[in-house]
JSON list of C-alpha atoms in Angstrom, two decimals:
[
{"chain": "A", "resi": 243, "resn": "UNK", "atom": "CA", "xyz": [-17.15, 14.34, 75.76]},
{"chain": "A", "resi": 244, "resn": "UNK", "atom": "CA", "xyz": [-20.05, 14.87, 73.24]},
{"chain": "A", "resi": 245, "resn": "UNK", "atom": "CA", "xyz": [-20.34, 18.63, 72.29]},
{"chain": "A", "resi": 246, "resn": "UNK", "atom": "CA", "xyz": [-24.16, 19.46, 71.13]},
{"chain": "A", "resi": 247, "resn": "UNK", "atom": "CA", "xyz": [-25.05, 22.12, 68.53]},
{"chain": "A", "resi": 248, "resn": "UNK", "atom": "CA", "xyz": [-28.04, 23.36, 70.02]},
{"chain": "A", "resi": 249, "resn": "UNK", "atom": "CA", "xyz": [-29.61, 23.31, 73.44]},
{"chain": "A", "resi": 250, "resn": "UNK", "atom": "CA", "xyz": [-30.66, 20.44, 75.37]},
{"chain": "A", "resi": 251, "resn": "UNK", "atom": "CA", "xyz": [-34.52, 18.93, 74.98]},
{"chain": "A", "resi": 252, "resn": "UNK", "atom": "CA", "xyz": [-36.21, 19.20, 77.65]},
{"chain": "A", "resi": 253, "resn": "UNK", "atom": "CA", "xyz": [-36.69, 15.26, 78.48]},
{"chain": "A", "resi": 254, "resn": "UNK", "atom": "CA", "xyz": [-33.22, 14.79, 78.30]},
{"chain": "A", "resi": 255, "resn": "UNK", "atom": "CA", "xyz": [-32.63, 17.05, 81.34]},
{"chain": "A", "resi": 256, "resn": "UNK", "atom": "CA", "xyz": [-35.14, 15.69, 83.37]},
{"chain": "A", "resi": 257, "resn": "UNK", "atom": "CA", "xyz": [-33.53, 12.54, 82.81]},
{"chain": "A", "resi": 258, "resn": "UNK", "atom": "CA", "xyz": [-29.64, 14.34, 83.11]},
{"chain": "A", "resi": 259, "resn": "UNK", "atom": "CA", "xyz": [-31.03, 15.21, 86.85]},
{"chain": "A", "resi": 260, "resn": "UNK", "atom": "CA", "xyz": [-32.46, 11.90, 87.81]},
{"chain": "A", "resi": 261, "resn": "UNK", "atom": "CA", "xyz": [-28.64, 10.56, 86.80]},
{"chain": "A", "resi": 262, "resn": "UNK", "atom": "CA", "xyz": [-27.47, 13.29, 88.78]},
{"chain": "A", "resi": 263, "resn": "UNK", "atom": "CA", "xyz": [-29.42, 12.76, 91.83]},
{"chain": "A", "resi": 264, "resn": "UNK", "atom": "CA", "xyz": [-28.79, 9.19, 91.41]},
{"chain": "A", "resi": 265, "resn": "UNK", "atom": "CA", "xyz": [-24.88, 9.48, 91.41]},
{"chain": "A", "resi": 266, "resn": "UNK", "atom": "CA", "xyz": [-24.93, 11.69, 94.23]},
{"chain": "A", "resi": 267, "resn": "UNK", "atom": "CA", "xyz": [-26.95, 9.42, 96.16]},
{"chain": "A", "resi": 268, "resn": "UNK", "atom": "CA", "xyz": [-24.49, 6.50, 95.65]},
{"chain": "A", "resi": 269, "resn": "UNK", "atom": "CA", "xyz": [-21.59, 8.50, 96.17]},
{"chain": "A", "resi": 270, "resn": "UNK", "atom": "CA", "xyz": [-23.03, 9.18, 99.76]},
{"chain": "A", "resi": 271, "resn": "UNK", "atom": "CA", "xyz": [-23.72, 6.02, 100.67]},
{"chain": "A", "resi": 272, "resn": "UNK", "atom": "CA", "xyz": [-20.48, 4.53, 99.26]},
{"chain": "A", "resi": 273, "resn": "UNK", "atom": "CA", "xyz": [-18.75, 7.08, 101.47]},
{"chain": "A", "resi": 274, "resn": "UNK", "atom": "CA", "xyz": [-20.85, 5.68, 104.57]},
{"chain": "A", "resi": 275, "resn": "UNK", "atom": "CA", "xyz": [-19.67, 2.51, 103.80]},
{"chain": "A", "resi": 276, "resn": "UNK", "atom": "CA", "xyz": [-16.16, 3.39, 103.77]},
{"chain": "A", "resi": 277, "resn": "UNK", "atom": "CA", "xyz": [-16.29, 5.63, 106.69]},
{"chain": "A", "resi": 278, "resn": "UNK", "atom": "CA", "xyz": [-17.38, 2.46, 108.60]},
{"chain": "A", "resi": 279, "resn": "UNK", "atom": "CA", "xyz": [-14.88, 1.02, 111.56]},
{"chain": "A", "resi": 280, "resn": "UNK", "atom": "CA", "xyz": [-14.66, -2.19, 110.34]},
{"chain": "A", "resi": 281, "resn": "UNK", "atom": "CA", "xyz": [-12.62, -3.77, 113.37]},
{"chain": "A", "resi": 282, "resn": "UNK", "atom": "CA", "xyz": [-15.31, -2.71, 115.47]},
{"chain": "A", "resi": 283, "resn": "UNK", "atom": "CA", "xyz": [-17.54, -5.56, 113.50]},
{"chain": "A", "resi": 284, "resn": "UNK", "atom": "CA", "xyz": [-18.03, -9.29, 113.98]},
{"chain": "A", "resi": 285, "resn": "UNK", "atom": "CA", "xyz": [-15.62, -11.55, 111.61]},
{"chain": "A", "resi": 286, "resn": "UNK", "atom": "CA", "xyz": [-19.22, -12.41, 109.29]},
{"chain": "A", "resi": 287, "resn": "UNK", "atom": "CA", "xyz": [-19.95, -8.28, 109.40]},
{"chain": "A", "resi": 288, "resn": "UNK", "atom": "CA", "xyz": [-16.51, -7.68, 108.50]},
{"chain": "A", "resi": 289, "resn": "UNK", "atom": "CA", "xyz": [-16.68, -10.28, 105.43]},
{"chain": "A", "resi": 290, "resn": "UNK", "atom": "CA", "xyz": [-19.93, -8.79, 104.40]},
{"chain": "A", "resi": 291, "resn": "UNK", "atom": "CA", "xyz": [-18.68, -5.32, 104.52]},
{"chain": "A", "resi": 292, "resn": "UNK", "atom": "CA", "xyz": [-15.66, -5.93, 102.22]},
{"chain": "A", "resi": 293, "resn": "UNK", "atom": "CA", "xyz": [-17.84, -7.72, 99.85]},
{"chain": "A", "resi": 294, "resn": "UNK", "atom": "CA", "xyz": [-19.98, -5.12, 99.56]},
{"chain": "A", "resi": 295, "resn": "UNK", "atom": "CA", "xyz": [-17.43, -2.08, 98.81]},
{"chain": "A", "resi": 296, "resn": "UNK", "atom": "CA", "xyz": [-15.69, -4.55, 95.91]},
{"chain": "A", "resi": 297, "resn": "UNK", "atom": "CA", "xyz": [-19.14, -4.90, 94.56]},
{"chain": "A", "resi": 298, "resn": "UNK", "atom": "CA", "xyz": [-19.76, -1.27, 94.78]},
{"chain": "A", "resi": 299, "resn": "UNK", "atom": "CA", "xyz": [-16.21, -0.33, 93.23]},
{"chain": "A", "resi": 300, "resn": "UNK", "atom": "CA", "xyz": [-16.92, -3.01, 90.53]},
{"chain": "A", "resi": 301, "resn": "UNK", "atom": "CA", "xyz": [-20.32, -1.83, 89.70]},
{"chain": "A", "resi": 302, "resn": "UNK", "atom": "CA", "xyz": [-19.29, 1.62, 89.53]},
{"chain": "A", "resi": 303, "resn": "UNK", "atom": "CA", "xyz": [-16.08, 0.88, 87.21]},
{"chain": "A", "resi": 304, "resn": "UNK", "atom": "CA", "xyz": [-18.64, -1.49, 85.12]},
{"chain": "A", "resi": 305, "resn": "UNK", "atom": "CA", "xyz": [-21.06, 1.69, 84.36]},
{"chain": "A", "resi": 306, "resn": "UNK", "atom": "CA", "xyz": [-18.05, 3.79, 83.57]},
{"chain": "A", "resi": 307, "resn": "UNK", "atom": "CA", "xyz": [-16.91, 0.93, 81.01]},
{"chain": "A", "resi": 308, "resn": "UNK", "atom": "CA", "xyz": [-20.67, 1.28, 80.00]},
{"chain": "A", "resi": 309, "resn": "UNK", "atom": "CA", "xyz": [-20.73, 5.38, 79.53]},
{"chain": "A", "resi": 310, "resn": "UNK", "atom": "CA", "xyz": [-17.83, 5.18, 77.53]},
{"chain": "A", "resi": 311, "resn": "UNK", "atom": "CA", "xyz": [-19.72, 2.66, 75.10]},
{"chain": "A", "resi": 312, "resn": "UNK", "atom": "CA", "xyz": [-17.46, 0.07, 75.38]},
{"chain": "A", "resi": 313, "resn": "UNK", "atom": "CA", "xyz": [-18.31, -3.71, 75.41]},
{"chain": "A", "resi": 314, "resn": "UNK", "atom": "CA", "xyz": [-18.56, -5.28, 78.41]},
{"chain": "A", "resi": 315, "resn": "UNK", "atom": "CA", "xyz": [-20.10, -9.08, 78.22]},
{"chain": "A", "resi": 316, "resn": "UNK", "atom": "CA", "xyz": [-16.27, -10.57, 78.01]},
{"chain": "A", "resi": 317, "resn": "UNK", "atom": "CA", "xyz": [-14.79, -7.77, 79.87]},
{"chain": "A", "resi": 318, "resn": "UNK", "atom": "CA", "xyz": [-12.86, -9.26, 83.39]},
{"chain": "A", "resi": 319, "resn": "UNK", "atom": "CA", "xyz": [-14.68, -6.93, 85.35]},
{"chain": "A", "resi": 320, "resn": "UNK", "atom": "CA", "xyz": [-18.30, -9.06, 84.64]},
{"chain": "A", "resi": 321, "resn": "UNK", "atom": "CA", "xyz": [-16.55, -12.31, 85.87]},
{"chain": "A", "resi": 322, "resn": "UNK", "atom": "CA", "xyz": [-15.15, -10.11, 89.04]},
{"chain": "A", "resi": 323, "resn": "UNK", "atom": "CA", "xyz": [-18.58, -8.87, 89.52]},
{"chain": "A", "resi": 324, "resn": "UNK", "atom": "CA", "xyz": [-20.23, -12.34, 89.25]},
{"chain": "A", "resi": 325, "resn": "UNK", "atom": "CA", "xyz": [-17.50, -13.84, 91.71]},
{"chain": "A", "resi": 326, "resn": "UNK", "atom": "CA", "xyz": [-18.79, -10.92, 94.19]},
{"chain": "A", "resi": 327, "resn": "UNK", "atom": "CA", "xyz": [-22.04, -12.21, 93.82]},
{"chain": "A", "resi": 328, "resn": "UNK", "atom": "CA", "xyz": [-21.22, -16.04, 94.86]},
{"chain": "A", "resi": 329, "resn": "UNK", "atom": "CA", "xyz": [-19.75, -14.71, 97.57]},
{"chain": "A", "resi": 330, "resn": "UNK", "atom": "CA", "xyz": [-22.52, -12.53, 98.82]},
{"chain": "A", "resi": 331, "resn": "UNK", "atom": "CA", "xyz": [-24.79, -15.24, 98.28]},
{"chain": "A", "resi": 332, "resn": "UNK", "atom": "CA", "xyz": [-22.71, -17.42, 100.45]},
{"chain": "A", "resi": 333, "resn": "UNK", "atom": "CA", "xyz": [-22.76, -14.93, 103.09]},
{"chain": "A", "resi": 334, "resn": "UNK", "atom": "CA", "xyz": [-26.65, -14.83, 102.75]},
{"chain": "A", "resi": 335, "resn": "UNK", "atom": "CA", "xyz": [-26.47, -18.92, 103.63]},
{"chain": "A", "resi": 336, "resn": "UNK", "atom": "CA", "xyz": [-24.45, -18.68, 106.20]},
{"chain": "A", "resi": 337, "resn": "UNK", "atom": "CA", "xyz": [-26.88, -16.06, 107.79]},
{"chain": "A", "resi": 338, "resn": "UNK", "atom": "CA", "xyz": [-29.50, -18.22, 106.84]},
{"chain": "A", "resi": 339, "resn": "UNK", "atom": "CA", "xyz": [-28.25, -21.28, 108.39]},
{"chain": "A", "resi": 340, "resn": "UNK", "atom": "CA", "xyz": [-30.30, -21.48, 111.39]},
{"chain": "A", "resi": 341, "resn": "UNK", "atom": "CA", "xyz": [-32.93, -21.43, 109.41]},
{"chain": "A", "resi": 342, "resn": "UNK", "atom": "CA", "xyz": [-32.34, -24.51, 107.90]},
{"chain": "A", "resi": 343, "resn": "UNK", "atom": "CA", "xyz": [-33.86, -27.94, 109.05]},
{"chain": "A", "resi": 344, "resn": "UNK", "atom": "CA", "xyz": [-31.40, -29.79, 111.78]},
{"chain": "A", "resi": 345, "resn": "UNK", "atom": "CA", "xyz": [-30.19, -33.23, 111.18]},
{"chain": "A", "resi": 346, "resn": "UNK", "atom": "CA", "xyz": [-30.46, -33.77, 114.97]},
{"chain": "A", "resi": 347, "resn": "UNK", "atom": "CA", "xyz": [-32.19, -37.59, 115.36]},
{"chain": "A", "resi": 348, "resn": "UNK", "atom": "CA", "xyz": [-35.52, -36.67, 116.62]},
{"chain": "A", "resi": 349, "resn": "UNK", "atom": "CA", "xyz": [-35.21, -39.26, 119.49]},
{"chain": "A", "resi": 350, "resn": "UNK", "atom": "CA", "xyz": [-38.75, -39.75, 121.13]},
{"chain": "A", "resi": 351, "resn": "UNK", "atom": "CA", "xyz": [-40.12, -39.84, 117.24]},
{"chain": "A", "resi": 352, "resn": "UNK", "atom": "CA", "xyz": [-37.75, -42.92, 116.91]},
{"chain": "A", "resi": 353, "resn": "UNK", "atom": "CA", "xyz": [-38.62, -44.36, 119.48]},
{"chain": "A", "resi": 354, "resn": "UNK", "atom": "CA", "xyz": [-42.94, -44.21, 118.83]},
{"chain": "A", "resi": 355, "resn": "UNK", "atom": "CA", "xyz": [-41.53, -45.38, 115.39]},
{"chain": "A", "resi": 356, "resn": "UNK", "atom": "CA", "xyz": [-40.37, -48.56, 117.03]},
{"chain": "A", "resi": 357, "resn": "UNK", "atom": "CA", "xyz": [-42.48, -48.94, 119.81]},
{"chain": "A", "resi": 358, "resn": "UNK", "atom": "CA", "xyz": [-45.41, -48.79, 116.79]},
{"chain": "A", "resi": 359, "resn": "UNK", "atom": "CA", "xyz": [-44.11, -51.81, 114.71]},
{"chain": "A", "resi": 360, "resn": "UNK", "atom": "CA", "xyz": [-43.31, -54.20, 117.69]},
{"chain": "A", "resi": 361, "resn": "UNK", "atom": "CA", "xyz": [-46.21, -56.27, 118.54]},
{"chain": "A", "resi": 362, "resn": "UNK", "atom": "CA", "xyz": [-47.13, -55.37, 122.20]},
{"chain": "A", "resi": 363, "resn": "UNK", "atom": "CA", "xyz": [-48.64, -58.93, 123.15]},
{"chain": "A", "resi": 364, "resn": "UNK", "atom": "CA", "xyz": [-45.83, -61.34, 121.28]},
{"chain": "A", "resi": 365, "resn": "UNK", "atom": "CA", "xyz": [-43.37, -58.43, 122.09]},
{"chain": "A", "resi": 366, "resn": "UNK", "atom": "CA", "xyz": [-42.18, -59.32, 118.30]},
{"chain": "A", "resi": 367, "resn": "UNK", "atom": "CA", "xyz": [-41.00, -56.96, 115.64]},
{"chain": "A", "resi": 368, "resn": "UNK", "atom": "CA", "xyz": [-43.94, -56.93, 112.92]},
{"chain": "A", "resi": 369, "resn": "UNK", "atom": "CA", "xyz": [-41.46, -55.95, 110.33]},
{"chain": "A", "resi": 370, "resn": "UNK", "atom": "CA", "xyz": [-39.09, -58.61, 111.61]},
{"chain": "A", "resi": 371, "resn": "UNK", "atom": "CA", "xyz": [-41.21, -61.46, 112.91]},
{"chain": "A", "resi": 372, "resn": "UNK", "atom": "CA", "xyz": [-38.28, -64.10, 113.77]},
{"chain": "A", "resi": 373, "resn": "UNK", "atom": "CA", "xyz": [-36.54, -61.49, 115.75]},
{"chain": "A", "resi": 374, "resn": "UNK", "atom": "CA", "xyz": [-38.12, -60.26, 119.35]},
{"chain": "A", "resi": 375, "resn": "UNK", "atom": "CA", "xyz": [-38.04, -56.97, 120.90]},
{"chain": "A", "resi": 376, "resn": "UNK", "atom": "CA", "xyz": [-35.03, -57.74, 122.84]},
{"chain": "A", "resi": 377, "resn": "UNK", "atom": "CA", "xyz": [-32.98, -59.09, 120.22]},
{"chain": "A", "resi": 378, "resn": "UNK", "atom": "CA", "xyz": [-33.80, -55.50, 118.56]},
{"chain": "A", "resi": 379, "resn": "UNK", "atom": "CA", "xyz": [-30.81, -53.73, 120.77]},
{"chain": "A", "resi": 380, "resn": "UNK", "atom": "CA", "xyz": [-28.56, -56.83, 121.71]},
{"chain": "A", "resi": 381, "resn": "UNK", "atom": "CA", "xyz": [-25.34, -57.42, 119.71]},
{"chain": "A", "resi": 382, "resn": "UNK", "atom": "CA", "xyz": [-22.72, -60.20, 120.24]},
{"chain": "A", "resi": 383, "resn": "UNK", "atom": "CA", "xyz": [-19.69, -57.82, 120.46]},
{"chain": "A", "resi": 384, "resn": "UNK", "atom": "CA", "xyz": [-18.93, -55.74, 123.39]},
{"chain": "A", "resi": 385, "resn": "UNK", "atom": "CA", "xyz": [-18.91, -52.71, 122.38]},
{"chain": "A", "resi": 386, "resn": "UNK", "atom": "CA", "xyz": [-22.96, -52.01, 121.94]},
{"chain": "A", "resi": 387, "resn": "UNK", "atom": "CA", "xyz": [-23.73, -50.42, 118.66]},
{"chain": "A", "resi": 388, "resn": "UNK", "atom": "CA", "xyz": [-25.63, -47.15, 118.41]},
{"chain": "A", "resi": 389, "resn": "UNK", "atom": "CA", "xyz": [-27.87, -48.53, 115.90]},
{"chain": "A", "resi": 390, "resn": "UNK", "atom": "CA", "xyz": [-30.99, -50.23, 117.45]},
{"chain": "A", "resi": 391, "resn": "UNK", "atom": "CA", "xyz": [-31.52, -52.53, 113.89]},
{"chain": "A", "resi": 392, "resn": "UNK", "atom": "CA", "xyz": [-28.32, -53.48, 113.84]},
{"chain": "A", "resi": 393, "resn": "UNK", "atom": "CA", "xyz": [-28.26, -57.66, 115.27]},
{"chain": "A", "resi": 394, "resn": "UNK", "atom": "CA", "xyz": [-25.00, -59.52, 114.62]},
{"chain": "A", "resi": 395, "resn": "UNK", "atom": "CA", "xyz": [-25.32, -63.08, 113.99]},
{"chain": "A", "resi": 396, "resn": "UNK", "atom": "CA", "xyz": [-28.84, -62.77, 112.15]},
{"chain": "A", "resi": 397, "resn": "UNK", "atom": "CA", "xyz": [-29.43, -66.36, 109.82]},
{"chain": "A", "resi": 398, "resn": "UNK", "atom": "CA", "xyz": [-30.10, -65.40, 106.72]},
{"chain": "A", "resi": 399, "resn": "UNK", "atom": "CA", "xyz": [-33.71, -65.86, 106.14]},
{"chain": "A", "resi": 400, "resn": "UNK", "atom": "CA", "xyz": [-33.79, -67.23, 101.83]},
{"chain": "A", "resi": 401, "resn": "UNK", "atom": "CA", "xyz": [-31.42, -68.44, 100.09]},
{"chain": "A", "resi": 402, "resn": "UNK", "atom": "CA", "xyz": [-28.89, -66.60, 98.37]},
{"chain": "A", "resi": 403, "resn": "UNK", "atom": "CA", "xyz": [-29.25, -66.70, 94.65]},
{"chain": "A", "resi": 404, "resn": "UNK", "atom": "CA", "xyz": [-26.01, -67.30, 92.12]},
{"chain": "A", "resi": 405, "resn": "UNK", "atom": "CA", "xyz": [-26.88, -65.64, 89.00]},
{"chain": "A", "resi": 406, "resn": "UNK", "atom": "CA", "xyz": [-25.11, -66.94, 85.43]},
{"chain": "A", "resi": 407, "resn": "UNK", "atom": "CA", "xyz": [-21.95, -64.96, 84.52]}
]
């Protein structure tokens, strides 16, 4: 503890009572969290939760490391508290996630996008022109693949090319 000679300016207890009031408002809502039910809450809530109390403890156990004026870039406790932070950004994304563009096929879209480059009079493929509409989604093999491009058996349409070693 520091012991001072004289009495205390007047700015530094304004700012002693905004610590104060800060400290007592994080020791409420620290005891909040831990007054929670926690098997009352969904396996994702639960997660969440207990994240959040480590990264309270931590950050609390950090400023007292900090108070006491010692160093704390290579102390554990920065790597524990950056850990924390992957994880609570993890839970973010997972919250996130329906948020996130589907990879569902947009099925009708593919299907405009094919009905648009096959020639409606020849009923021809423009990209393909020596392949017709039908040949599009046949396949020699029995089992039908999902894939309407795919055609087995196709001639290959130049030459391959052997290149010098």
């Amino acid at each position: 503890r520091l012991k001072m000679s004289g009495p205390i300016p007047e700015d530094m207890k304004e700012n002693l009572l905004k610590i104060s009031a800060a400290l007592k408002e994080v020791e409420e809502n620290v005891r909040k969290l831990a007054a929670v039910n926690v098997s009352e809450l969904s396996k994702l809530e639960q997660a969440r939760h207990h994240v959040t109390m480590c990264y309270a403890m931590s950050t609390q156990f950090w400023m007292l490391l900090k108070i006491n004026g010692q160093d704390t870039t290579n102390h554990p406790i920065t790597n524990e508290m950056a850990r924390l932070k992957r994880y609570m950004q993890q839970l973010s994304d997972l919250d996130n996630a329906h948020l996130r563009p589907s990879t569902k096929l947009d099925q009708d879209a593919a299907r405009r996008f094919i009905g648009h480059n096959l020639d409606s009079d020849a009923g021809r493929h423009l990209l393909f022109p020596s392949s017709s509409a039908s040949d599009i989604h046949t396949t020699d093999s029995p089992v039908k693949s999902r894939n309407p491009f795919v055609k087995r058996n196709i001639p290959p349409t130049a030459p391959k090319r052997s290149y010098p070693p």
